CSV table of C-alpha atoms and ligand atoms in Angstrom, one decimal:
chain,number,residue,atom,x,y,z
A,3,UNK,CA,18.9,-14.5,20.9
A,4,UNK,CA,16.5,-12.5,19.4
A,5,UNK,CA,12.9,-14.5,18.3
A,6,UNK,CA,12.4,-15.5,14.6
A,7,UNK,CA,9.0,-15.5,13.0
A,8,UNK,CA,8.1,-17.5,10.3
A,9,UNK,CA,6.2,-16.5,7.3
A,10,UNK,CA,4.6,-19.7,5.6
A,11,UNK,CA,4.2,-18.8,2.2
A,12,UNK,CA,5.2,-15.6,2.7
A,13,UNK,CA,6.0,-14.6,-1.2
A,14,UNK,CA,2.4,-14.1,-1.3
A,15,UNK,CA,0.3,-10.7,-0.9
A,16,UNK,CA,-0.5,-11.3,3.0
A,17,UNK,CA,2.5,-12.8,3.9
A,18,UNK,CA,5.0,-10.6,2.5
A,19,UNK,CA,2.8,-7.6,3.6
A,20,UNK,CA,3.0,-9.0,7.0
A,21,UNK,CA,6.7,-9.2,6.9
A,22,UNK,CA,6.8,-6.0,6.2
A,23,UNK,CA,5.5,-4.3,8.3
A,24,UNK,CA,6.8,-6.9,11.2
A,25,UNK,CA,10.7,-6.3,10.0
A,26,UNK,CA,10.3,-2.8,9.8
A,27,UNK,CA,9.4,-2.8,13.5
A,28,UNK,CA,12.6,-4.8,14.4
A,29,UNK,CA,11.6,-8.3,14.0
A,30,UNK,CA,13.7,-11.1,12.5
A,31,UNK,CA,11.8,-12.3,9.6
A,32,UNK,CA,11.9,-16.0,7.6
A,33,UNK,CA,10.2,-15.9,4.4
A,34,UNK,CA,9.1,-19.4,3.9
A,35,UNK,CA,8.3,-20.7,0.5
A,36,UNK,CA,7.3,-24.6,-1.6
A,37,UNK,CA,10.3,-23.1,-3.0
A,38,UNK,CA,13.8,-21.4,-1.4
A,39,UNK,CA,15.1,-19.4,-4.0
A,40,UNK,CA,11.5,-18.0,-4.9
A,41,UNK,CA,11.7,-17.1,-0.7
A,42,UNK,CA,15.2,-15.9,-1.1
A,43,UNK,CA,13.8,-13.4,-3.4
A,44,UNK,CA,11.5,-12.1,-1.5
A,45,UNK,CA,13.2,-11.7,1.3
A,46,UNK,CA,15.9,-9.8,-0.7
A,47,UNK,CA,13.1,-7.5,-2.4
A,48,UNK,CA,12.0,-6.4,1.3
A,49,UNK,CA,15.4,-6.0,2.6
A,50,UNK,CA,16.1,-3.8,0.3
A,51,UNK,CA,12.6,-2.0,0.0
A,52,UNK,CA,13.4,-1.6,4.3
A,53,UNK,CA,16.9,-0.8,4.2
A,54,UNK,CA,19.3,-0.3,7.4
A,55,UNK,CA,20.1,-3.7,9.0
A,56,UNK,CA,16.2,-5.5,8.4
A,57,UNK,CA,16.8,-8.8,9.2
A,58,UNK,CA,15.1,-11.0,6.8
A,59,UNK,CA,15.8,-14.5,5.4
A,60,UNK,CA,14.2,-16.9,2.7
A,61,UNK,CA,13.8,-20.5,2.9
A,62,UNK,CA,11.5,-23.3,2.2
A,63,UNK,CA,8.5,-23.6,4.1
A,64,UNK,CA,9.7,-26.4,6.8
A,65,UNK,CA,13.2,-25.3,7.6
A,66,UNK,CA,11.2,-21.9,8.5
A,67,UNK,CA,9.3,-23.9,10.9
A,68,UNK,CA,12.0,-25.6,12.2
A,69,UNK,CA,14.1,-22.5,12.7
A,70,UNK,CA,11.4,-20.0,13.9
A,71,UNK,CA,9.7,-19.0,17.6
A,72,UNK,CA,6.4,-17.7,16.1
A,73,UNK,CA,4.7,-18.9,12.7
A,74,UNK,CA,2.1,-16.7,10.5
A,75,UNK,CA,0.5,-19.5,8.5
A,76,UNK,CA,-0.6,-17.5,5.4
A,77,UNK,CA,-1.1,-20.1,2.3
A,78,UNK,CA,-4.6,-20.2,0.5
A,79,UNK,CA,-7.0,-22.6,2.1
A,80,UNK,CA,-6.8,-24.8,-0.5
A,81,UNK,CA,-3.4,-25.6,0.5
A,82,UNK,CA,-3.2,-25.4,4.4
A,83,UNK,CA,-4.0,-29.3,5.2
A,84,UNK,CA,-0.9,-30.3,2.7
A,85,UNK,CA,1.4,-27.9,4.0
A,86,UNK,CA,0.7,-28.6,7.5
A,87,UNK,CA,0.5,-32.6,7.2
A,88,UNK,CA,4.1,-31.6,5.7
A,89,UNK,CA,5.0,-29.7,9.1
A,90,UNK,CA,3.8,-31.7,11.4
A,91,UNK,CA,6.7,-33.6,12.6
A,92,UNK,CA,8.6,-30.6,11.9
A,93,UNK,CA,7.5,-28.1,14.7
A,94,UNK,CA,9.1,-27.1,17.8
A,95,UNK,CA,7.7,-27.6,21.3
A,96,UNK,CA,6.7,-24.1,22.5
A,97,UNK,CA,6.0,-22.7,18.9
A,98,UNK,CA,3.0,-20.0,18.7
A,99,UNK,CA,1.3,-20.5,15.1
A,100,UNK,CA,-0.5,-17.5,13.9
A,101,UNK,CA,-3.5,-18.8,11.4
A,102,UNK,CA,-4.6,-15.7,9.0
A,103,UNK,CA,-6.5,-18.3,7.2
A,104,UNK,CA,-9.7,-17.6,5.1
A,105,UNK,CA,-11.6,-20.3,3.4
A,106,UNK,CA,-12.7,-17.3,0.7
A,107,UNK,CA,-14.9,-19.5,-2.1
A,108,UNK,CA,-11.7,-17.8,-4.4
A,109,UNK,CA,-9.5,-20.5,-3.2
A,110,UNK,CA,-11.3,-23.3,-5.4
A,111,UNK,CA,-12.3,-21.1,-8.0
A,112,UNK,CA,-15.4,-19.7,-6.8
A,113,UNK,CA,-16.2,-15.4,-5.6
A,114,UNK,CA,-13.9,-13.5,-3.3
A,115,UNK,CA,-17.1,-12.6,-1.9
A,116,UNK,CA,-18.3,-16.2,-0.5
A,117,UNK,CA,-16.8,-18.6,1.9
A,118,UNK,CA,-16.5,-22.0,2.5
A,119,UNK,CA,-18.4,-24.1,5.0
A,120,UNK,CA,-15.2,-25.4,7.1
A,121,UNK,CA,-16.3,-28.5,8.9
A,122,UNK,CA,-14.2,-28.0,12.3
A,123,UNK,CA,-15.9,-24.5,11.8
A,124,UNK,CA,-13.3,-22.3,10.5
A,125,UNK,CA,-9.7,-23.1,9.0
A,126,UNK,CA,-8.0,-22.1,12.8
A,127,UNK,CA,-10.2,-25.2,13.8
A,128,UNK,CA,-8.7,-27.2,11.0
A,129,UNK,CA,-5.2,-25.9,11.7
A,130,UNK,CA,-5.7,-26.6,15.3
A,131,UNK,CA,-6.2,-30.5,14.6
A,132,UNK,CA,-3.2,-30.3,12.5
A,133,UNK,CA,-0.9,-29.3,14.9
A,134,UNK,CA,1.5,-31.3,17.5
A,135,UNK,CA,0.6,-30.9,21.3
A,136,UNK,CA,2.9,-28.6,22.5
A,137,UNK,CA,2.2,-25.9,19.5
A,138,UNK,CA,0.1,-23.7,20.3
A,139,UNK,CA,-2.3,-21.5,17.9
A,140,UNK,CA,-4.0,-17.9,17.7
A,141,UNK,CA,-6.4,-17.0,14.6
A,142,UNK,CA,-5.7,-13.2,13.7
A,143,UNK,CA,-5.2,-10.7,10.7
A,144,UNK,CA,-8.0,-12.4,8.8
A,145,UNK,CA,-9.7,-9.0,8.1
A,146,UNK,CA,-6.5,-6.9,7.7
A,147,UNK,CA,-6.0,-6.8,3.9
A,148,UNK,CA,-2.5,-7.4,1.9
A,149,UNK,CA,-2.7,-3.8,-0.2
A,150,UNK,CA,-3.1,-2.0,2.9
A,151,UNK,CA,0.0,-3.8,4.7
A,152,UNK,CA,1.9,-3.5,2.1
A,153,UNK,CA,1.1,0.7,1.9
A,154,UNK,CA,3.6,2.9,4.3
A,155,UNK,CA,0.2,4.2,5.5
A,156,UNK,CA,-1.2,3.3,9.1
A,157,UNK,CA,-3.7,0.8,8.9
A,158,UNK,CA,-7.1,1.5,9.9
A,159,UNK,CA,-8.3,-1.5,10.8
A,160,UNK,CA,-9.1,-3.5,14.5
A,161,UNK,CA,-7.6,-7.1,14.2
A,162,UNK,CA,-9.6,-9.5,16.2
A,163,UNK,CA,-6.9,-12.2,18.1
A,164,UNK,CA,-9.1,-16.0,18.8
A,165,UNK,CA,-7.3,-18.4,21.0
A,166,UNK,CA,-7.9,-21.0,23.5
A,167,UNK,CA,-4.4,-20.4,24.6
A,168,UNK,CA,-3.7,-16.9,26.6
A,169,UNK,CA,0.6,-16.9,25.5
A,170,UNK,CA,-0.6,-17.6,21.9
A,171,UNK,CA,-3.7,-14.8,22.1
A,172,UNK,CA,-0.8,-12.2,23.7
A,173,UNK,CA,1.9,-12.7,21.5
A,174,UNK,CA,-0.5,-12.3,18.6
A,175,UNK,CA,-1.9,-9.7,19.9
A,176,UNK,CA,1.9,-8.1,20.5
A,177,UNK,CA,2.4,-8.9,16.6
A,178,UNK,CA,-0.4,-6.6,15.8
A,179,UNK,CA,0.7,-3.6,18.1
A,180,UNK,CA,3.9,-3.5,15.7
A,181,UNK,CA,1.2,-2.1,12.8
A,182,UNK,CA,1.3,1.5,13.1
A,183,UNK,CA,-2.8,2.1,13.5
A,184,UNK,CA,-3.8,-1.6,13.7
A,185,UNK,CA,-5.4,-2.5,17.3
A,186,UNK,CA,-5.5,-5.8,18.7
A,187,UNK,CA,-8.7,-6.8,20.1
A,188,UNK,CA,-9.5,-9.9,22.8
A,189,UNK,CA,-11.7,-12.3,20.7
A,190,UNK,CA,-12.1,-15.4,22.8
A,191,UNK,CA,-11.7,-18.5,22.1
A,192,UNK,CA,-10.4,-19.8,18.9
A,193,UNK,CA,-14.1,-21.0,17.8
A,194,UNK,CA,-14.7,-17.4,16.9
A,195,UNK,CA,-12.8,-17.6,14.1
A,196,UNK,CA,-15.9,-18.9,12.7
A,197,UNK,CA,-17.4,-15.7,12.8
A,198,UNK,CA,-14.4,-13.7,12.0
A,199,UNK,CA,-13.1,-14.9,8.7
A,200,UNK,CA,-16.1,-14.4,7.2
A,201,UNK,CA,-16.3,-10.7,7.4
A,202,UNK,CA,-13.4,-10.9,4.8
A,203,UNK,CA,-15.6,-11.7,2.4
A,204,UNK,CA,-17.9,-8.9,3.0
A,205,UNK,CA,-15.0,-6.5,3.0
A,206,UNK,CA,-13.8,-8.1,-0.8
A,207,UNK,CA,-17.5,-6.9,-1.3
A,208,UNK,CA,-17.5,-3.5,0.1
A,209,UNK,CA,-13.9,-2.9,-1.5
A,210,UNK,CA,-15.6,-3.6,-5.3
A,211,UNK,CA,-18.7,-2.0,-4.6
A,212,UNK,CA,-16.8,1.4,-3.2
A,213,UNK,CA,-14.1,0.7,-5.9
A,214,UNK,CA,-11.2,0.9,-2.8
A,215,UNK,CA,-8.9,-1.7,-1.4
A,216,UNK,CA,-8.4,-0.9,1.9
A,217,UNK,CA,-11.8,-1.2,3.5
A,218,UNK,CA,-11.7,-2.6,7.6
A,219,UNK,CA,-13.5,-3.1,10.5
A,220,UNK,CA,-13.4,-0.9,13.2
A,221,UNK,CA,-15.1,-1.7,16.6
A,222,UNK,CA,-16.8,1.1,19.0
A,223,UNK,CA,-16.6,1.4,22.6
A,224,UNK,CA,-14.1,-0.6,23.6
A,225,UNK,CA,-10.8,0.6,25.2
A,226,UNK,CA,-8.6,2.2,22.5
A,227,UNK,CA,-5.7,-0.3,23.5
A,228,UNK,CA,-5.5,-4.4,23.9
A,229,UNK,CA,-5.6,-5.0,27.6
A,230,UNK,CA,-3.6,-7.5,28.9
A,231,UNK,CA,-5.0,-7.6,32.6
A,232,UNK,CA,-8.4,-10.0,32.8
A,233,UNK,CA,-11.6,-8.4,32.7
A,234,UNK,CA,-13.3,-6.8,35.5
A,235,UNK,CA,-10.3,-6.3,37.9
A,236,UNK,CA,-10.0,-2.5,39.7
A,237,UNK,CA,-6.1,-2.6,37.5
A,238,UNK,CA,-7.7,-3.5,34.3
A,239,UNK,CA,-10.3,-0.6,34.3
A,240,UNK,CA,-8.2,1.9,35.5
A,241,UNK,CA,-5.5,1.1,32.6
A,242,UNK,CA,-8.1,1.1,30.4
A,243,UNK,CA,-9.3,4.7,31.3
A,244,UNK,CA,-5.8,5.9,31.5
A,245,UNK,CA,-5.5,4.5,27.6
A,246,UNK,CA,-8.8,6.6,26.4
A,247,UNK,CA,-7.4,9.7,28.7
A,248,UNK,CA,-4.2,9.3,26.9
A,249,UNK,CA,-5.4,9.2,23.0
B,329,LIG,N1,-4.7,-11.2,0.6
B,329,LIG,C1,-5.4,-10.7,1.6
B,329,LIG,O1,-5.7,-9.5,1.5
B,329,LIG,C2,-5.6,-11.5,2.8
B,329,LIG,C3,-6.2,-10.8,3.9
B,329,LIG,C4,-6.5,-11.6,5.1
B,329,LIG,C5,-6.1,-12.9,5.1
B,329,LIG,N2,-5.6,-13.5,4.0
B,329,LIG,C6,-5.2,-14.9,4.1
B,329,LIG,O2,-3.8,-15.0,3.9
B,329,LIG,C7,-3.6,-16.2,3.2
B,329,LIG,C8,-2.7,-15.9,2.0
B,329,LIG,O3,-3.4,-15.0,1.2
B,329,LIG,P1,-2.6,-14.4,-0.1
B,329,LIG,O4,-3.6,-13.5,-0.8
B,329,LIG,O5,-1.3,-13.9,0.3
B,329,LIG,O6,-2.5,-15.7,-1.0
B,329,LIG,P2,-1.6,-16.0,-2.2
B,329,LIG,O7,-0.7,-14.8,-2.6
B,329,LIG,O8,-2.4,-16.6,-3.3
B,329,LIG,O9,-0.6,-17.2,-1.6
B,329,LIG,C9,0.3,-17.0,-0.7
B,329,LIG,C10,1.5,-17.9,-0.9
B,329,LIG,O10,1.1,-19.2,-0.5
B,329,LIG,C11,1.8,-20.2,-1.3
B,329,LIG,N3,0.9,-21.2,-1.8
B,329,LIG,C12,0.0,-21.0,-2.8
B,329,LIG,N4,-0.6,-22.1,-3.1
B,329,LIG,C13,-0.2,-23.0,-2.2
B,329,LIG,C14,-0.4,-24.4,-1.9
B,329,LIG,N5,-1.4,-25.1,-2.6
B,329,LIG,N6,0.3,-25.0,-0.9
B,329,LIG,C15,1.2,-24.3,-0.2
B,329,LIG,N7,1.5,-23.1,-0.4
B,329,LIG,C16,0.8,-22.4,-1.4
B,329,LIG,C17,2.6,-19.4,-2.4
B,329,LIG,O11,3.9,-19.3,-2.0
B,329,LIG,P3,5.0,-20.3,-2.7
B,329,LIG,O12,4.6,-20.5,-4.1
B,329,LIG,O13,6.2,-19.4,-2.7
B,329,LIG,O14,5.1,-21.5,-1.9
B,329,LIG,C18,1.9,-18.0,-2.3
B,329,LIG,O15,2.9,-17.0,-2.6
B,329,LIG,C19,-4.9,-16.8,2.8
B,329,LIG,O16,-5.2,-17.9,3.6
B,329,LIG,C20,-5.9,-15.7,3.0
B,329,LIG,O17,-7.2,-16.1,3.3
B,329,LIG,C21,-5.3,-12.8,2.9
């Protein structure tokens, strides 16, 4: 049976962008909502922006959970800790949770441009306390912006993938190859999200100040795509080379 992946609160801008682009690359999608029909909806607005046989569903938030194989938490900050309290007997064993998360100052009424101090460090580190053992978690897409997923466009944009867990950091980093123009880069561990997020904010400041909505970061010598094989061995670096010969 073909993997489900979850979109928690996935009416939104990211969330639906991220479905998108996801379905149109042959996933099976599960809006998930506070509310079912407002899901339902959504779900019904990207089938038929898609067309052909996308497979996409809407439901509330934890019968997403339940149901799904991979979940993209994209709610505000404000309201990750409620919804995920709310989860936390619903998981599966073996789920992969996705945190786009970015404690952006907006979230409580303050600048796009600002973040919040996050006491764990970052909102992954939140997420990660509020998870059941046998979830596992990778912080990505937090600088890949909703306009520009929801575009037909490529993306132009390197997506950073932070995990303590290597299944969780590959799947992720699978999810991302699915964007047309979007590369997946290794991060480390999942305490990097710390220094990831933030760069959202800068971007909501570069975006105003260049009047565009689409700005991203791009990263320079590195291999052009995510390698999966660890670092250093003979494989690795000639994969590597055979990726920039092939470009
Ligand atoms: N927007 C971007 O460009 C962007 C880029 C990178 C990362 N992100 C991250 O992606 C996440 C979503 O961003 P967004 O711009 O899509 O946000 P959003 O549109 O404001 O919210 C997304 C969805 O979350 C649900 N939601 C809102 N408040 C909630 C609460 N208190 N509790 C539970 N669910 C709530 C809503 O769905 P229902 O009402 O249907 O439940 C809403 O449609 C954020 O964490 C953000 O930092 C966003």
């Amino acid at each position: 049976m073909a993997r489900k992946i979850a979109l928690l609160g996935g009416t939104g801008a990211e969330g639906s962008g991220l479905a998108y682009r996801l379905a149109k690359a042959g996933e099976h999608i599960l809006i998930g909502s506070r509310d079912a029909v407002r899901a339902q909806e959504t779900a019904k607005l990207l089938r038929e922006r898609i067309g052909g046989a996308a497979q996409i569903e809407g439901m509330d938030n934890p019968s997403a959970t339940a149901a799904c194989d991979i979940a993209v938490l994209t709610v505000p900050f404000s309201g990750a800790v409620a919804l995920l309290r709310q989860l936390k007997s619903v998981w599966k064993p073996g789920t992969i949770v996705i945190d786009t998360t970015v404690p952006l100052a907006a979230t409580v009424g303050g600048a796009a441009t600002r973040v919040l101090g996050v006491w764990q460090g970052s909102a992954a580190q939140q997420t990660q306390e509020l998870l059941p053992a046998g979830v596992s978690l990778a912080a990505a897409f937090q600088n890949l912006g909703a306009d520009v997923l929801a575009s037909d466009n490529p993306v132009d944009c390197d997506v950073l993938v932070c995990s303590d867990d290597e299944k969780a950091k590959q799947v992720a980093a699978e999810l991302v190859g699915k964007i047309p123009g979007a590369r997946a880069l290794n991060g480390g561990k999942l305490e990097n999200a710390r220094i990831v997020a933030p760069f959202t904010a800068l971007l909501a400041g570069l975006n105003m100040r260049y009047k565009v909505d689409g700005a991203g970061i791009r990263f320079t010598g590195l291999p052009l795509k995510w390698n999966p094989q660890p670092p250093g061995t003979r494989l690795s670096l000639l994969l590597s080379r055979q990726a920039v010969t092939n470009r």
